Amino acid sequence: MAKPAIYTTTPIYYVNDKPHIGHAYTSLAADVLARFKRLDGHEVFFLTGTDEHGQKVEKAAQDAGEDPQAFTDRVSQAFRDLTAVMGFSNDDFIRTTEPRHKAACVALWKVLAERGEIYLGDYEGWYAVRDEAFYGPDELTERDGVKYAPSGAPVEWVREPSYFFRLSKWLKVLLERYDLPEGHPDRIEILPESRRNEVRAFIQQGLKDFGEGSPKLDLSVSRTSFTWGVKVPGDEAHVMYVWLDALANYITAAGFPDTTAPRWRFWPADVQFVGKDIVRFHTIYWPAFLLAAGLPAPRRVFAHGWWTNEGQKISKSLGNVIDPVALVEEFGLDAVRYFLLREVPFGQDGDFSRKALVNRLNGELADALGNLANRVLSLIQRNCEGRLPSGDVDASDRQLLSPMGLILGSNSLTPSDPPHPLVGQLANLPARVAVELDAQQFHSALEVVFGLVRDANAYITQRAPWALKKTDPVRMAAVLRHLHTALRAYATVLQPFMPETMSALLDQLGVPTDARDFAALATPLADGTPLPPPAPLFRKIDLAAA
Ligand code: MSP
């Protein structure tokens, strides 16, 4: 049976400024999930892009003295370039200024209007341009005569005619959907659970303060005080609220309004990655718009935490914004990718520090994994004429291999040997890692693999194959073969995290390019496969010398 198609998304990024580490982080998570699912035989659609309308972007263009379209063309390109620098495997890159997207917004608006979900009124209240969000008076704090939103963004008083979306009608429905049992087709899952509780509490408070169905709980979805946006059909004095416009990108790319489009089969999205600051938009407004339009809501929204830089909040005014491009230049792409997902449990806040990055690069990547590969492959090169040795298993191997979960190919057993329980684990490592990735626990996935890498290092030390050359060459060959088999499995499941380096490792291991998905792990490489001379995988960095 074909595995289900997977749709994963990143937020689309504001083009008010150039990309920073936060943008790279959200997209990296989606990229790893997408790559992993592809290797596991799923059809995947992975979307990212840029959010180009609204007051915030219009103002950034003005500040730069540029026409908004020219400005967004330029800045959007920087985000597109970042996908290449970071090795992202997105299947599409959407810009909200594209005709396909404007058409989808107009179509969505019309459906909502036809269904009576939108009405004309007047908006009066506080608005933060930086967040492109409306805030209630009790959410604000005041400093030096200026009022601020909880995010720290200054707010301004807005009073203008506005269309409203009947959000009030959907809040109860949303609460029910968050709480549906696992596997229910209508469930909207918010992860981590702490975020779900936050969203629930926020809605419950609103319902308590204003009462179910109160227009006070409706959402202003158009503006008249500026023009950089998608015009409201039939009332061109209004442009659509930038979040309605932006959120719709996820269905635009799936073909909306053409629900017979080939890509529509991907909708609803399986995992929508967002930062913790934009949870409300993705778990309340977004599913409410969809349900009101008669469309299915996303299955899961996962909110990750925020990075600080060497203990400090990252901000432009502090001048400590981390440029992902510079980071990749200095430390190498895969070290950066590994660090970002290994250092911090996904969903929690974390601190970026150069020291922590270098420690992980030197200790885990260069020493534990890189050296293991280099030792094994050098020994095969020197002692086995550069050909993959066969690996009969003796009883003592079994004892050592068993607890460490090393994985043996079926050709590791002589025909008279009954299959050992370990044999099953060759195909099992991807499944163990999948458990973690299905919960978006990237750090745990890496822990699983690097735990095995540690065990394999213990095994090579115990068996000391370099010392067996003279005394027991058959055993030496078998030990090297087992380690080769293990390395192949590690490299295969690590490809989504470190695509470049693991591709180099699989080259060195002699694994053909068409035998690098998870299913291929069930077929061992033939004895005698020629292996190219090994080369170091990771470059250690000495921070003191840098
Ligand atoms: N345009 C909106 C999203 C619209 S989606 C329909 C937006 N854009 S953004 O460019 O401001 O932010 C994009 C992402 O970057 C958010 O998920 C945000 O959480 C993330 N990050 C921004 N700074 C961050 C850190 N310091 N750390 C981690 N992620 C951070 O919001």
Coordinates of C-alpha atoms and ligand atoms in Angstrom, one line a residue:
M1 CA 0.0 0.0 0.0
A2 CA 1.3 3.5 -0.8
K3 CA 2.3 5.5 2.2
P4 CA 0.3 8.6 2.8
A5 CA 1.3 11.9 1.1
I6 CA 2.8 14.4 3.5
Y7 CA 2.4 18.2 3.4
T8 CA 4.7 20.3 5.6
T9 CA 5.1 24.1 5.7
T10 CA 7.1 26.9 7.2
P11 CA 5.8 30.3 7.9
I12 CA 6.3 32.6 5.0
Y13 CA 8.8 35.2 6.0
Y14 CA 8.3 39.0 6.1
V15 CA 10.5 40.6 3.6
N16 CA 11.1 43.7 5.7
D17 CA 14.6 42.7 6.4
K18 CA 17.2 40.1 5.5
P19 CA 17.0 36.5 6.7
H20 CA 18.3 35.6 10.2
I21 CA 18.8 32.4 12.2
G22 CA 15.2 32.2 13.3
H23 CA 14.0 31.9 9.7
A24 CA 16.7 29.3 8.9
Y25 CA 15.6 27.3 12.0
T26 CA 11.9 27.0 11.2
S27 CA 12.7 25.9 7.6
L28 CA 15.4 23.5 8.8
A29 CA 12.9 21.6 10.9
A30 CA 10.5 21.3 8.0
D31 CA 13.4 20.3 5.7
V32 CA 14.5 17.5 7.9
L33 CA 11.0 16.1 8.2
A34 CA 10.5 16.4 4.5
R35 CA 13.7 14.6 3.6
F36 CA 13.1 11.9 6.2
K37 CA 9.6 11.2 4.9
R38 CA 10.9 11.0 1.3
L39 CA 13.5 8.5 2.3
D40 CA 10.8 6.5 4.0
G41 CA 8.9 6.3 0.8
H42 CA 6.3 9.0 1.3
E43 CA 5.4 11.5 -1.3
V44 CA 6.1 14.9 0.2
F45 CA 5.2 18.5 -0.6
F46 CA 7.3 20.9 1.4
L47 CA 6.5 24.6 1.1
T48 CA 8.2 27.8 2.1
G49 CA 8.1 31.4 0.8
T50 CA 7.8 35.1 1.6
D51 CA 5.0 37.3 3.1
E52 CA 5.2 40.5 1.1
H53 CA 2.1 42.6 1.8
G54 CA 1.0 44.7 4.6
Q55 CA 1.9 47.9 6.4
K56 CA 5.2 46.5 7.9
V57 CA 6.6 45.7 4.5
E58 CA 5.2 48.8 2.9
K59 CA 7.0 50.8 5.5
A60 CA 10.3 49.0 5.1
A61 CA 10.1 49.7 1.4
Q62 CA 9.5 53.4 2.1
D63 CA 12.4 53.5 4.5
A64 CA 14.6 52.0 1.9
G65 CA 13.3 54.6 -0.6
E66 CA 12.1 51.9 -3.0
D67 CA 8.9 51.0 -4.7
P68 CA 7.3 48.1 -2.7
Q69 CA 7.4 45.7 -5.6
A70 CA 11.0 46.3 -6.4
F71 CA 11.8 46.1 -2.7
T72 CA 10.0 42.8 -2.2
D73 CA 11.6 41.3 -5.3
R74 CA 15.0 42.1 -3.9
V75 CA 14.4 40.9 -0.3
S76 CA 12.4 37.9 -1.3
Q77 CA 15.4 36.8 -3.4
A78 CA 17.6 36.8 -0.3
F79 CA 15.2 34.3 1.3
R80 CA 15.2 32.2 -1.9
D81 CA 19.0 32.3 -1.8
L82 CA 19.0 31.2 1.8
T83 CA 17.1 28.0 0.9
A84 CA 20.1 27.1 -1.3
V85 CA 22.7 28.0 1.3
M86 CA 21.0 25.9 3.9
G87 CA 20.4 23.0 1.6
F88 CA 16.6 23.2 1.9
S89 CA 14.7 20.8 -0.3
N90 CA 11.4 22.7 -0.6
D91 CA 9.2 21.7 -3.5
D92 CA 7.8 25.2 -4.0
F93 CA 8.6 28.8 -3.0
I94 CA 5.6 31.0 -2.8
R95 CA 5.5 34.8 -2.8
T96 CA 2.2 36.5 -1.8
T97 CA 2.7 39.0 -4.6
E98 CA 2.3 36.3 -7.2
P99 CA -0.9 36.3 -9.3
R100 CA -1.7 32.7 -8.3
H101 CA -1.8 33.9 -4.7
K102 CA -3.8 37.0 -5.2
A103 CA -6.4 34.9 -7.1
A104 CA -6.5 32.4 -4.2
C105 CA -7.1 35.2 -1.7
V106 CA -9.9 36.7 -3.7
A107 CA -11.5 33.3 -4.1
L108 CA -11.2 32.6 -0.4
W109 CA -12.7 36.0 0.4
K110 CA -15.6 35.4 -1.9
V111 CA -16.4 32.0 -0.4
L112 CA -16.3 33.5 3.1
A113 CA -18.5 36.4 2.0
E114 CA -21.0 34.1 0.3
R115 CA -21.3 32.0 3.4
G116 CA -22.1 35.1 5.5
E117 CA -18.8 34.8 7.4
I118 CA -17.7 38.4 6.6
Y119 CA -19.6 41.6 7.3
L120 CA -18.8 45.4 7.0
G121 CA -18.3 47.5 10.2
D122 CA -15.9 49.9 11.8
Y123 CA -12.8 49.0 13.6
E124 CA -11.6 51.0 16.5
G125 CA -8.7 49.7 18.6
W126 CA -5.0 49.1 19.0
Y127 CA -2.8 47.8 16.2
A128 CA 0.9 46.8 16.2
V129 CA 2.4 47.2 12.8
R130 CA 5.5 45.1 13.7
D131 CA 3.3 42.1 14.6
E132 CA 0.6 43.0 12.1
A133 CA -1.8 42.3 15.0
F134 CA -4.7 43.8 16.8
Y135 CA -4.6 43.9 20.6
G136 CA -7.1 44.4 23.4
P137 CA -6.6 47.3 25.8
D138 CA -6.0 45.0 28.8
E139 CA -3.1 43.3 26.9
L140 CA -1.0 46.5 26.8
T141 CA 1.6 48.1 29.0
E142 CA 2.6 51.7 28.9
R143 CA 6.1 53.2 29.0
D144 CA 7.0 56.9 28.5
G145 CA 3.6 57.6 27.0
V146 CA 3.9 54.8 24.5
K147 CA 1.7 51.7 24.7
Y148 CA 3.2 48.3 23.9
A149 CA 1.9 44.9 23.0
P150 CA 3.0 41.8 25.0
S151 CA 5.5 41.1 22.2
G152 CA 7.2 44.4 22.9
A153 CA 5.9 46.0 19.7
P154 CA 4.5 49.6 20.0
V155 CA 0.8 49.9 19.2
E156 CA -1.2 52.7 17.6
W157 CA -4.8 53.6 17.7
V158 CA -6.6 52.7 14.6
R159 CA -10.1 53.8 13.6
E160 CA -11.4 53.0 10.1
P161 CA -14.1 51.1 8.2
S162 CA -13.3 47.4 8.2
Y163 CA -14.7 44.1 7.2
F164 CA -15.0 41.6 10.0
F165 CA -14.7 37.9 10.1
R166 CA -17.2 36.0 12.4
L167 CA -14.4 34.5 14.4
S168 CA -16.8 34.4 17.4
K169 CA -18.8 31.7 15.7
W170 CA -15.9 29.3 15.5
L171 CA -14.2 29.5 18.9
K172 CA -16.2 26.7 20.5
V173 CA -15.7 24.5 17.5
L174 CA -12.0 25.0 17.7
L175 CA -11.9 24.1 21.3
E176 CA -13.7 20.9 20.5
R177 CA -11.3 20.1 17.6
Y178 CA -8.2 20.6 19.7
D179 CA -9.5 18.0 22.1
L180 CA -10.5 15.3 19.7
P181 CA -8.7 12.0 20.3
E182 CA -5.6 11.0 18.4
G183 CA -6.3 9.7 14.9
H184 CA -9.6 11.5 14.6
P185 CA -9.8 13.1 11.1
D186 CA -11.0 16.4 12.4
R187 CA -8.5 16.8 15.1
I188 CA -6.4 20.0 15.1
E189 CA -3.3 19.1 17.1
I190 CA -1.3 21.8 18.7
L191 CA 2.2 20.9 19.9
P192 CA 3.9 21.1 22.3
E193 CA 1.1 20.6 24.7
S194 CA 2.0 23.7 26.7
R195 CA 1.1 25.7 23.6
R196 CA -2.2 23.9 23.2
N197 CA -3.1 24.8 26.8
E198 CA -2.1 28.4 26.2
V199 CA -4.3 28.7 23.1
R200 CA -7.2 27.0 24.9
A201 CA -6.9 29.4 27.9
F202 CA -6.8 32.4 25.5
I203 CA -10.0 31.3 23.8
Q204 CA -11.7 30.5 27.1
Q205 CA -10.8 33.9 28.5
G206 CA -12.3 35.6 25.5
L207 CA -15.5 33.6 25.7
K208 CA -15.8 34.3 29.4
D209 CA -15.2 38.1 29.0
F210 CA -17.5 38.7 26.1
G211 CA -19.8 35.7 25.8
E212 CA -20.1 33.3 23.0
G213 CA -21.0 34.8 19.6
S214 CA -20.1 38.4 20.7
P215 CA -19.0 40.6 17.9
K216 CA -16.2 41.7 20.2
L217 CA -14.6 38.4 19.4
D218 CA -14.8 38.9 15.7
L219 CA -11.7 39.7 13.7
S220 CA -11.0 42.8 11.6
V221 CA -9.9 41.5 8.2
S222 CA -9.5 44.5 6.0
R223 CA -7.8 47.9 6.2
T224 CA -8.4 51.2 4.4
S225 CA -5.4 53.3 5.6
F226 CA -2.9 51.9 3.1
T227 CA -2.9 50.1 -0.2
W228 CA -0.1 47.5 -0.3
G229 CA -2.1 44.3 -0.2
V230 CA -4.8 42.3 -2.0
K231 CA -7.8 44.4 -2.8
V232 CA -11.1 43.2 -1.3
P233 CA -13.3 42.0 -4.2
G234 CA -16.2 44.4 -4.8
D235 CA -14.8 47.1 -2.4
E236 CA -11.4 48.2 -3.6
A237 CA -11.0 50.9 -0.9
H238 CA -10.1 47.9 1.3
V239 CA -7.1 45.7 1.3
M240 CA -7.2 42.3 3.0
Y241 CA -5.7 42.0 6.5
V242 CA -2.2 40.8 5.9
W243 CA -2.6 37.7 8.0
L244 CA -5.7 36.5 6.1
D245 CA -3.6 37.0 2.9
A246 CA -0.5 35.4 4.3
L247 CA -2.2 32.3 5.9
A248 CA -3.9 31.6 2.6
N249 CA -0.5 30.9 1.0
Y250 CA -0.7 27.3 2.3
I251 CA -3.7 26.5 0.2
T252 CA -2.6 28.6 -2.8
A253 CA 0.4 26.4 -3.2
A254 CA -1.9 23.3 -3.1
G255 CA -3.9 24.7 -6.0
F256 CA -6.7 26.6 -4.3
P257 CA -9.3 27.5 -5.5
D258 CA -9.0 24.6 -7.9
T259 CA -9.7 21.7 -5.6
T260 CA -9.2 19.3 -8.5
A261 CA -5.6 20.4 -8.9
P262 CA -3.1 17.6 -8.5
R263 CA -1.6 19.2 -5.5
W264 CA -4.8 19.5 -3.7
R265 CA -4.4 15.9 -2.5
F266 CA -1.8 17.2 -0.1
W267 CA -4.3 19.4 1.8
P268 CA -4.8 19.5 4.8
A269 CA -1.2 20.0 5.8
D270 CA 0.2 17.4 8.1
V271 CA 2.7 19.5 10.0
Q272 CA 2.8 23.3 9.9
F273 CA 5.9 24.6 11.6
V274 CA 5.7 28.0 13.3
G275 CA 7.6 30.0 15.9
K276 CA 5.9 30.4 19.3
D277 CA 5.2 34.0 18.5
I278 CA 2.7 33.2 15.8
V279 CA 0.8 30.4 17.3
R280 CA -2.4 32.4 17.7
F281 CA -2.6 33.1 14.0
H282 CA -2.0 29.5 13.0
T283 CA -4.2 27.7 15.6
I284 CA -7.1 30.1 15.9
Y285 CA -7.5 32.4 12.9
W286 CA -6.2 30.0 10.3
P287 CA -8.4 27.0 11.1
A288 CA -11.4 29.3 11.7
F289 CA -11.0 30.8 8.2
L290 CA -10.8 27.3 6.7
L291 CA -13.7 25.8 8.6
A292 CA -15.8 28.9 7.8
A293 CA -14.9 28.4 4.1
G294 CA -15.9 24.7 4.3
L295 CA -12.3 23.5 4.0
P296 CA -10.4 21.1 6.1
A297 CA -8.1 22.5 8.8
P298 CA -4.5 21.6 9.3
R299 CA -3.8 18.4 11.2
R300 CA -1.0 19.7 13.3
V301 CA 0.7 23.0 14.1
F302 CA 4.0 22.6 15.9
A303 CA 5.5 25.7 17.6
H304 CA 9.2 25.9 18.3
G305 CA 10.9 28.1 20.8
W306 CA 13.2 31.1 20.3
W307 CA 17.0 31.4 20.2
T308 CA 19.0 33.8 22.2
N309 CA 22.5 34.7 21.2
E310 CA 25.1 34.0 23.9
G311 CA 22.4 34.5 26.5
Q312 CA 21.0 37.7 25.0
K313 CA 17.7 38.3 23.3
I314 CA 18.3 38.6 19.6
S315 CA 17.4 42.0 18.2
K316 CA 18.4 44.4 15.5
S317 CA 18.9 47.3 18.0
L318 CA 21.3 45.2 20.0
G319 CA 23.1 44.4 16.8
N320 CA 23.4 40.7 17.7
V321 CA 21.3 39.2 14.8
I322 CA 22.9 35.9 13.7
D323 CA 23.4 35.7 9.9
P324 CA 22.9 32.1 8.8
V325 CA 25.0 32.6 5.7
A326 CA 28.1 33.7 7.7
L327 CA 27.6 30.8 10.1
V328 CA 27.6 28.3 7.3
E329 CA 30.7 29.9 5.9
E330 CA 32.5 29.6 9.2
F331 CA 31.5 26.2 10.5
G332 CA 30.2 24.3 7.5
L333 CA 26.6 23.7 6.5
D334 CA 26.1 20.3 8.2
A335 CA 27.7 21.4 11.5
V336 CA 25.2 24.2 11.6
R337 CA 22.2 22.1 10.7
Y338 CA 23.2 19.4 13.3
F339 CA 23.8 22.0 16.0
L340 CA 20.5 23.8 15.6
L341 CA 18.5 20.6 15.9
R342 CA 20.7 18.8 18.5
E343 CA 21.4 21.6 21.0
V344 CA 17.8 22.4 22.0
P345 CA 14.8 20.1 22.5
F346 CA 12.5 21.1 19.7
G347 CA 9.7 23.2 21.1
Q348 CA 11.8 24.9 23.8
D349 CA 13.8 28.1 23.9
G350 CA 17.5 27.7 23.5
D351 CA 20.8 29.6 23.5
F352 CA 23.1 29.9 20.6
S353 CA 26.8 30.0 21.5
R354 CA 29.8 29.5 19.4
K355 CA 31.4 27.4 22.1
A356 CA 28.5 25.0 22.2
L357 CA 28.5 24.7 18.4
V358 CA 32.2 24.0 18.3
N359 CA 31.9 21.4 21.1
R360 CA 29.3 19.5 19.3
L361 CA 31.1 19.7 16.0
N362 CA 34.4 18.6 17.5
G363 CA 33.1 16.0 19.9
E364 CA 30.1 14.4 18.3
L365 CA 30.6 15.0 14.6
A366 CA 34.4 14.9 14.1
D367 CA 35.5 12.6 16.9
A368 CA 32.6 10.2 17.5
L369 CA 31.2 9.8 14.0
G370 CA 33.9 11.1 11.7
N371 CA 36.8 9.3 13.4
L372 CA 34.8 6.0 13.6
A373 CA 34.1 6.1 9.9
N374 CA 37.7 7.1 9.1
R375 CA 39.2 4.3 11.2
V376 CA 36.9 1.6 9.8
L377 CA 37.3 2.7 6.2
S378 CA 41.1 3.2 6.5
L379 CA 41.4 -0.3 8.0
I380 CA 39.4 -1.8 5.1
Q381 CA 41.5 0.1 2.7
R382 CA 44.8 -1.1 4.2
N383 CA 43.9 -4.6 5.4
C384 CA 41.2 -5.8 3.0
E385 CA 42.6 -4.4 -0.3
G386 CA 39.9 -1.7 -0.3
R387 CA 37.1 -4.2 -0.7
L388 CA 34.1 -4.8 1.5
P389 CA 34.9 -7.9 3.6
S390 CA 32.4 -10.5 4.4
G391 CA 31.2 -10.7 7.9
D392 CA 30.5 -14.1 9.4
V393 CA 29.3 -13.7 13.0
D394 CA 30.9 -15.7 15.8
A395 CA 29.5 -16.2 19.2
S396 CA 31.6 -13.5 20.8
D397 CA 30.6 -11.0 18.2
R398 CA 27.0 -11.7 19.0
Q399 CA 27.5 -11.0 22.7
L400 CA 29.1 -7.7 22.0
L401 CA 26.8 -6.6 19.1
S402 CA 23.6 -7.5 20.8
P403 CA 23.3 -5.0 23.5
M404 CA 24.7 -2.2 21.4
G405 CA 22.0 -2.6 18.8
L406 CA 24.4 -2.9 16.0
I407 CA 22.8 -3.9 12.9
L408 CA 23.8 -6.8 10.8
G409 CA 22.9 -7.5 7.2
S410 CA 21.4 -10.9 6.4
N411 CA 24.6 -11.8 4.5
S412 CA 26.5 -11.5 7.8
L413 CA 25.2 -14.9 8.7
T414 CA 26.5 -18.2 7.4
P415 CA 23.7 -20.3 6.0
S416 CA 23.9 -22.7 8.9
D417 CA 23.4 -19.9 11.4
P418 CA 19.8 -19.3 12.4
P419 CA 18.8 -15.6 11.9
H420 CA 19.9 -13.6 14.9
P421 CA 17.4 -11.1 16.5
L422 CA 19.8 -8.4 15.5
V423 CA 19.2 -8.9 11.9
G424 CA 15.8 -7.4 12.2
Q425 CA 17.3 -4.2 13.4
L426 CA 18.8 -3.3 10.1
A427 CA 15.5 -2.2 8.9
N428 CA 14.6 -1.1 12.5
L429 CA 16.8 2.0 12.9
P430 CA 14.7 4.1 10.6
A431 CA 11.6 3.1 12.5
R432 CA 13.1 4.1 15.8
V433 CA 14.1 7.4 14.4
A434 CA 10.7 7.9 12.8
V435 CA 9.0 7.6 16.2
E436 CA 10.9 10.7 17.3
L437 CA 10.5 12.6 14.0
D438 CA 6.7 11.9 14.0
A439 CA 6.6 13.8 17.2
Q440 CA 9.0 16.5 15.8
Q441 CA 11.6 15.6 18.5
F442 CA 14.6 16.2 16.3
H443 CA 17.0 16.2 19.2
S444 CA 15.8 12.8 20.4
A445 CA 16.2 11.4 16.9
L446 CA 19.8 12.5 16.9
E447 CA 20.3 11.1 20.4
V448 CA 19.1 7.7 19.2
V449 CA 21.6 7.6 16.4
F450 CA 24.5 9.1 18.3
G451 CA 23.9 6.6 21.2
L452 CA 24.5 3.8 18.7
V453 CA 27.6 5.7 17.3
R454 CA 28.9 5.7 20.9
D455 CA 28.3 1.9 21.2
A456 CA 30.0 1.3 17.9
N457 CA 33.0 3.2 19.1
A458 CA 33.1 1.0 22.2
Y459 CA 32.8 -2.1 20.0
I460 CA 35.8 -1.1 17.8
T461 CA 37.9 -0.5 20.9
Q462 CA 36.9 -3.8 22.4
R463 CA 37.6 -5.8 19.3
A464 CA 40.6 -3.8 18.3
P465 CA 40.5 -5.0 14.6
W466 CA 43.9 -3.4 13.9
A467 CA 45.5 -6.0 16.3
L468 CA 43.7 -8.9 14.6
K469 CA 45.4 -8.6 11.3
K470 CA 48.1 -11.1 12.1
T471 CA 46.3 -13.2 14.7
D472 CA 42.8 -13.7 13.2
P473 CA 42.3 -12.0 9.8
V474 CA 38.8 -13.6 9.4
R475 CA 37.6 -12.1 12.7
M476 CA 39.2 -8.8 11.7
A477 CA 37.3 -8.8 8.5
A478 CA 34.0 -9.6 10.2
V479 CA 34.4 -6.8 12.8
L480 CA 35.1 -4.3 10.0
R481 CA 32.1 -5.6 8.1
H482 CA 29.8 -5.2 11.0
L483 CA 31.1 -1.7 11.6
H484 CA 30.6 -0.9 7.9
T485 CA 27.0 -2.2 8.0
A486 CA 26.4 -0.1 11.1
L487 CA 27.9 3.0 9.5
R488 CA 25.7 2.6 6.5
A489 CA 22.6 2.5 8.6
Y490 CA 23.7 5.6 10.6
A491 CA 24.6 7.5 7.4
T492 CA 21.3 6.6 5.8
V493 CA 19.1 7.9 8.6
L494 CA 21.3 10.9 9.2
Q495 CA 21.0 12.1 5.6
P496 CA 18.0 14.4 6.3
F497 CA 20.0 16.2 9.0
M498 CA 23.3 16.4 7.2
P499 CA 22.7 15.8 3.5
E500 CA 26.1 16.8 2.2
T501 CA 28.3 15.0 4.6
M502 CA 26.2 11.9 4.8
S503 CA 26.2 11.7 1.0
A504 CA 30.0 11.9 1.1
L505 CA 30.0 9.1 3.8
L506 CA 27.7 6.9 1.7
D507 CA 30.1 7.4 -1.2
Q508 CA 33.0 6.3 0.9
L509 CA 31.0 3.3 2.1
G510 CA 30.4 2.3 -1.5
V511 CA 26.6 2.6 -1.3
P512 CA 25.2 3.3 -4.7
T513 CA 23.1 6.4 -5.0
D514 CA 19.9 4.4 -5.7
A515 CA 20.4 2.4 -2.5
R516 CA 20.2 5.2 0.0
D517 CA 16.6 5.2 1.1
F518 CA 15.3 3.3 4.1
A519 CA 14.0 0.3 2.2
A520 CA 17.4 -0.2 0.7
L521 CA 18.9 -1.0 4.1
A522 CA 17.3 -4.4 3.9
T523 CA 19.6 -5.3 1.1
P524 CA 23.2 -5.7 2.2
L525 CA 26.0 -4.6 -0.1
A526 CA 27.8 -7.4 -1.9
D527 CA 31.0 -8.8 -0.4
G528 CA 33.9 -7.5 -2.3
T529 CA 32.3 -4.2 -3.2
P530 CA 35.3 -1.8 -4.0
L531 CA 35.5 1.2 -1.6
P532 CA 37.1 4.5 -2.6
P533 CA 39.9 5.8 -0.3
P534 CA 38.4 7.5 2.7
A535 CA 38.7 11.2 3.5
P536 CA 37.8 13.1 6.7
L537 CA 34.2 14.1 6.9
F538 CA 34.3 17.0 9.4
R539 CA 36.8 19.7 10.0
K540 CA 37.5 20.4 13.7
I541 CA 37.6 24.0 14.8
D542 CA 39.9 25.5 17.4
L543 CA 38.0 28.5 18.8
A544 CA 41.0 29.7 20.7
A545 CA 43.0 29.9 17.5
A546 CA 40.2 31.4 15.5
Ligands
MSP1 N1 5.2 36.6 8.0 C1 4.9 36.0 9.3 C2 4.5 34.6 9.1 C3 3.3 34.4 8.2 S1 2.9 32.7 8.1 C4 1.5 32.7 7.3 C5 6.1 36.1 10.2 N2 7.3 36.2 9.6 S2 8.7 36.5 10.3 O1 9.6 36.6 9.3 O2 8.6 37.5 11.2 O3 9.0 35.2 11.2 C6 9.1 33.9 10.8 C7 9.6 32.9 11.8 O4 10.9 33.2 12.3 C8 8.6 32.8 12.9 O5 8.2 31.5 13.0 C9 9.4 33.2 14.1 O6 9.1 32.5 15.3 C10 10.8 32.9 13.7 N3 11.8 33.6 14.5 C11 12.1 34.9 14.5 N4 13.1 35.1 15.5 C12 13.4 34.0 16.1 C13 14.4 33.6 17.0 N5 15.1 34.4 17.7 N6 14.5 32.2 17.3 C14 13.7 31.3 16.6 N7 12.8 31.6 15.7 C15 12.6 33.0 15.5 O7 6.0 36.0 11.4

